[in-house]
């Protein structure tokens, strides 16, 4: 079956760095997405990785290792507004998105 | 960038009534739209995939007669929750994918449905 695993909840301190991991097992792979979702709002796109390596975009970076079925989202210089759920999703061979359950990130002052 | 407009943002309805939610792609043609439901503190659950001009494909466990999906044009898909009950109260989100290429899905802003 298809499976996406990510931690349920993480806590970090304002100004620090946090890494949210995601492991996946899917039927085919056409890329991995990270989305941010604030409570009561729709998800917003953060990143897309289809090749191995690190993609950096401002304070956020995303890493992918296809051989290991592994990705992480790295958030630097954390701000209170970064408190949200972070969803990992993999596009399978049918170009359908398979969603992880999301990681709730709590930022403390 | 691609924009998906979803209306209404929130709706309260009486048990037994029907509610229609609209999802429009504003600056691109969406051959495929996806409807999700999200309960509090849970991830997105795909309900159905709708393709323009054809019947929607429903996920296992989703009642097609209760959740009517129409995708009559390349820019509009609607979800109608028929004979709504309190257990249908949830956050409903649509998502669209552009016609060409592998792109990140663009989400609508979501609809908070409360059935009383």
Short mmCIF file of C-alpha atoms in Angstrom, two decimals:
data_model
loop_
_atom_site.label_atom_id
_atom_site.label_comp_id
_atom_site.label_asym_id
_atom_site.label_seq_id
_atom_site.Cartn_x
_atom_site.Cartn_y
_atom_site.Cartn_z
CA UNK A 1 0.00 0.00 0.00
CA UNK A 2 0.89 3.64 -0.11
CA UNK A 3 2.12 5.31 3.02
CA UNK A 4 3.43 8.70 4.07
CA UNK A 5 4.86 9.10 7.58
CA UNK A 6 5.67 12.31 9.37
CA UNK A 7 5.73 13.23 13.06
CA UNK A 8 2.42 14.29 14.54
CA UNK A 9 3.72 17.29 16.44
CA UNK A 10 6.94 19.20 17.00
CA UNK A 11 7.87 22.10 19.23
CA UNK A 12 10.61 24.65 18.58
CA UNK A 13 11.76 28.01 19.85
CA UNK A 14 11.44 31.31 18.04
CA UNK A 15 14.63 32.09 16.13
CA UNK A 16 15.78 28.47 16.08
CA UNK A 17 15.90 25.87 13.31
CA UNK A 18 13.58 22.88 12.95
CA UNK A 19 13.62 19.91 10.59
CA UNK A 20 10.41 18.05 9.76
CA UNK A 21 10.97 14.61 8.31
CA UNK A 22 8.81 12.68 5.91
CA UNK A 23 9.23 9.10 4.72
CA UNK A 24 7.15 7.57 1.98
CA UNK A 25 6.30 4.36 0.21
CA UNK A 26 4.22 4.89 -2.91
CA UNK A 27 3.43 3.23 -6.21
CA UNK A 28 5.61 5.36 -8.41
CA UNK A 29 7.02 8.77 -7.77
CA UNK A 30 6.48 12.02 -9.62
CA UNK A 31 7.63 14.43 -6.98
CA UNK A 32 7.18 15.37 -3.36
CA UNK A 33 5.42 18.47 -2.11
CA UNK A 34 5.41 20.35 1.16
CA UNK A 35 2.45 22.49 2.11
CA UNK A 36 1.82 24.79 5.03
CA UNK A 37 -1.63 24.92 6.56
CA UNK A 38 -2.73 27.34 9.24
CA UNK A 39 -5.70 26.35 11.34
CA UNK A 40 -8.97 26.88 9.51
CA UNK A 41 -7.28 27.70 6.22
CA UNK A 42 -6.47 25.81 3.05
CA UNK A 43 -2.93 24.54 2.45
CA UNK A 44 -0.46 26.77 0.69
CA UNK A 45 2.35 25.48 -1.47
CA UNK A 46 5.87 25.60 -0.04
CA UNK A 47 8.09 23.40 -2.18
CA UNK A 48 8.35 20.70 -4.80
CA UNK A 49 11.23 18.21 -5.15
CA UNK A 50 11.53 15.67 -7.90
CA UNK A 51 15.32 15.26 -8.03
CA UNK A 52 17.62 14.33 -5.16
CA UNK A 53 19.13 17.15 -3.23
CA UNK A 54 18.34 20.33 -1.40
CA UNK A 55 16.09 23.10 -2.67
CA UNK A 56 16.46 26.36 -0.81
CA UNK A 57 13.84 29.08 -0.80
CA UNK A 58 14.46 31.82 1.71
CA UNK A 59 14.05 30.57 5.27
CA UNK A 60 12.63 27.27 4.03
CA UNK A 61 14.57 24.43 2.42
CA UNK A 62 13.43 21.00 1.30
CA UNK A 63 15.55 17.91 0.79
CA UNK A 64 14.82 14.72 -1.11
CA UNK A 65 16.44 11.30 -1.30
CA UNK A 66 14.51 9.10 -3.66
CA UNK A 67 16.56 5.99 -2.92
CA UNK A 68 15.70 6.30 0.76
CA UNK A 69 12.10 7.43 0.28
CA UNK A 70 12.88 10.38 2.50
CA UNK A 71 12.42 14.10 2.57
CA UNK A 72 12.72 16.85 5.11
CA UNK A 73 11.57 20.42 5.39
CA UNK A 74 14.01 22.73 7.14
CA UNK A 75 12.77 25.96 8.64
CA UNK A 76 15.33 28.54 9.77
CA UNK A 77 15.03 31.66 11.90
CA UNK A 78 11.66 30.51 13.14
CA UNK A 79 8.96 33.10 13.60
CA UNK A 80 5.76 32.83 15.58
CA UNK A 81 3.78 32.95 12.34
CA UNK A 82 5.43 29.67 11.32
CA UNK A 83 3.20 27.89 13.82
CA UNK A 84 1.11 25.72 11.52
CA UNK A 85 0.70 22.21 10.22
CA UNK A 86 3.13 21.08 7.55
CA UNK A 87 1.87 18.52 5.10
CA UNK A 88 4.07 16.20 3.08
CA UNK A 89 2.51 14.83 -0.12
CA UNK A 90 3.85 12.54 -2.83
CA UNK A 91 2.60 12.44 -6.40
CA UNK A 92 2.33 8.81 -7.45
CA UNK A 93 2.57 7.18 -10.86
CA UNK A 94 -1.01 8.22 -11.65
CA UNK A 95 -0.19 11.83 -10.80
CA UNK A 96 -2.39 11.64 -7.74
CA UNK A 97 -1.29 13.26 -4.50
CA UNK A 98 -0.88 10.98 -1.52
CA UNK A 99 -1.00 12.99 1.69
CA UNK A 100 0.73 12.57 5.00
CA UNK A 101 -1.25 13.31 8.15
CA UNK A 102 0.67 16.52 8.72
CA UNK A 103 3.04 17.74 11.42
CA UNK A 104 1.76 20.37 13.79
CA UNK A 105 4.60 22.77 14.54
CA UNK A 106 4.36 24.77 17.74
CA UNK A 107 6.68 27.77 18.10
CA UNK A 108 7.40 29.03 21.59
CA UNK A 109 8.83 32.47 22.40
CA UNK B 1 0.18 32.44 -10.30
CA UNK B 2 -2.72 30.05 -10.54
CA UNK B 3 -5.74 30.99 -8.44
CA UNK B 4 -8.67 28.86 -7.38
CA UNK B 5 -11.69 30.64 -5.99
CA UNK B 6 -13.97 28.71 -3.66
CA UNK B 7 -17.36 29.86 -2.36
CA UNK B 8 -18.85 30.12 0.12
CA UNK B 9 -16.15 30.41 2.77
CA UNK B 10 -18.51 29.23 5.45
CA UNK B 11 -22.09 28.08 5.59
CA UNK B 12 -24.48 27.02 8.31
CA UNK B 13 -27.45 24.95 7.24
CA UNK B 14 -30.23 22.99 8.81
CA UNK B 15 -30.14 19.23 8.89
CA UNK B 16 -31.83 17.75 5.84
CA UNK B 17 -31.08 20.63 3.50
CA UNK B 18 -28.59 20.69 0.63
CA UNK B 19 -25.55 22.89 0.24
CA UNK B 20 -23.64 23.71 -2.93
CA UNK B 21 -19.98 24.63 -2.91
CA UNK B 22 -18.36 26.17 -5.99
CA UNK B 23 -14.78 26.00 -7.06
CA UNK B 24 -13.50 28.11 -9.96
CA UNK B 25 -10.07 28.27 -11.57
CA UNK B 26 -9.62 31.94 -12.37
CA UNK B 27 -6.63 32.10 -14.68
CA UNK B 28 -6.14 28.61 -15.98
CA UNK B 29 -8.11 25.68 -17.30
CA UNK B 30 -8.49 22.87 -14.81
CA UNK B 31 -9.22 19.58 -16.51
CA UNK B 32 -9.07 17.88 -13.15
CA UNK B 33 -10.36 19.10 -9.82
CA UNK B 34 -10.15 17.36 -6.49
CA UNK B 35 -12.47 17.61 -3.54
CA UNK B 36 -11.15 17.06 -0.04
CA UNK B 37 -12.66 16.94 3.37
CA UNK B 38 -10.74 17.72 6.52
CA UNK B 39 -11.92 17.06 10.03
CA UNK B 40 -10.32 18.93 12.94
CA UNK B 41 -6.71 17.97 13.61
CA UNK B 42 -6.70 15.51 10.73
CA UNK B 43 -5.11 15.59 7.32
CA UNK B 44 -6.82 16.05 4.01
CA UNK B 45 -9.01 13.19 2.89
CA UNK B 46 -9.63 12.94 -0.83
CA UNK B 47 -13.33 12.53 -1.50
CA UNK B 48 -13.45 12.52 -5.27
CA UNK B 49 -11.71 13.47 -8.46
CA UNK B 50 -13.71 15.26 -11.10
CA UNK B 51 -12.77 15.55 -14.74
CA UNK B 52 -14.40 18.07 -17.02
CA UNK B 53 -17.26 16.55 -18.96
CA UNK B 54 -17.24 13.17 -17.27
CA UNK B 55 -18.46 11.55 -14.08
CA UNK B 56 -16.48 12.03 -10.93
CA UNK B 57 -14.43 9.24 -9.45
CA UNK B 58 -15.22 8.76 -5.78
CA UNK B 59 -12.92 7.37 -3.15
CA UNK B 60 -13.95 4.29 -1.25
CA UNK B 61 -16.44 5.05 1.45
CA UNK B 62 -17.68 8.31 -0.06
CA UNK B 63 -21.34 8.23 -1.00
CA UNK B 64 -21.72 9.49 -4.55
CA UNK B 65 -25.45 10.10 -4.12
CA UNK B 66 -24.83 12.26 -1.10
CA UNK B 67 -21.89 14.24 -2.44
CA UNK B 68 -22.81 15.27 -5.96
CA UNK B 69 -19.99 16.60 -8.05
CA UNK B 70 -20.41 18.43 -11.33
CA UNK B 71 -17.53 19.59 -13.50
CA UNK B 72 -19.39 21.15 -16.40
CA UNK B 73 -16.63 23.41 -17.66
CA UNK B 74 -12.85 23.70 -17.55
CA UNK B 75 -13.10 26.41 -14.92
CA UNK B 76 -15.92 25.32 -12.65
CA UNK B 77 -16.60 22.35 -10.42
CA UNK B 78 -19.33 22.12 -7.81
CA UNK B 79 -19.86 19.88 -4.81
CA UNK B 80 -23.40 19.55 -3.48
CA UNK B 81 -23.87 18.01 -0.07
CA UNK B 82 -27.39 16.62 -0.22
CA UNK B 83 -29.60 16.06 2.82
CA UNK B 84 -26.84 17.27 5.08
CA UNK B 85 -26.51 15.93 8.60
CA UNK B 86 -24.43 17.16 11.54
CA UNK B 87 -21.78 14.50 10.85
CA UNK B 88 -21.19 16.18 7.48
CA UNK B 89 -19.92 19.25 9.29
CA UNK B 90 -16.36 19.65 8.13
CA UNK B 91 -13.91 21.77 6.18
CA UNK B 92 -14.25 21.11 2.45
CA UNK B 93 -11.43 22.13 0.13
CA UNK B 94 -11.16 21.96 -3.62
CA UNK B 95 -7.95 21.73 -5.54
CA UNK B 96 -7.15 22.05 -9.19
CA UNK B 97 -4.32 20.96 -11.42
CA UNK B 98 -3.49 22.77 -14.62
CA UNK B 99 -3.81 20.93 -17.89
CA UNK B 100 -0.18 20.57 -18.78
CA UNK B 101 2.86 19.47 -16.90
CA UNK B 102 3.43 18.40 -13.35
CA UNK B 103 2.47 21.33 -11.16
CA UNK B 104 1.71 21.84 -7.57
CA UNK B 105 -1.95 21.62 -6.89
CA UNK B 106 -3.64 24.95 -6.30
CA UNK B 107 -6.13 24.97 -3.47
CA UNK B 108 -9.29 26.91 -2.98
CA UNK B 109 -9.68 28.77 0.29
CA UNK B 110 -11.96 26.11 1.73
CA UNK B 111 -15.55 26.02 2.95
CA UNK B 112 -16.43 25.53 6.59
CA UNK B 113 -19.77 23.67 6.66
CA UNK B 114 -21.73 23.47 9.88
CA UNK B 115 -24.95 21.48 9.89
CA UNK B 116 -27.25 22.17 12.81
#
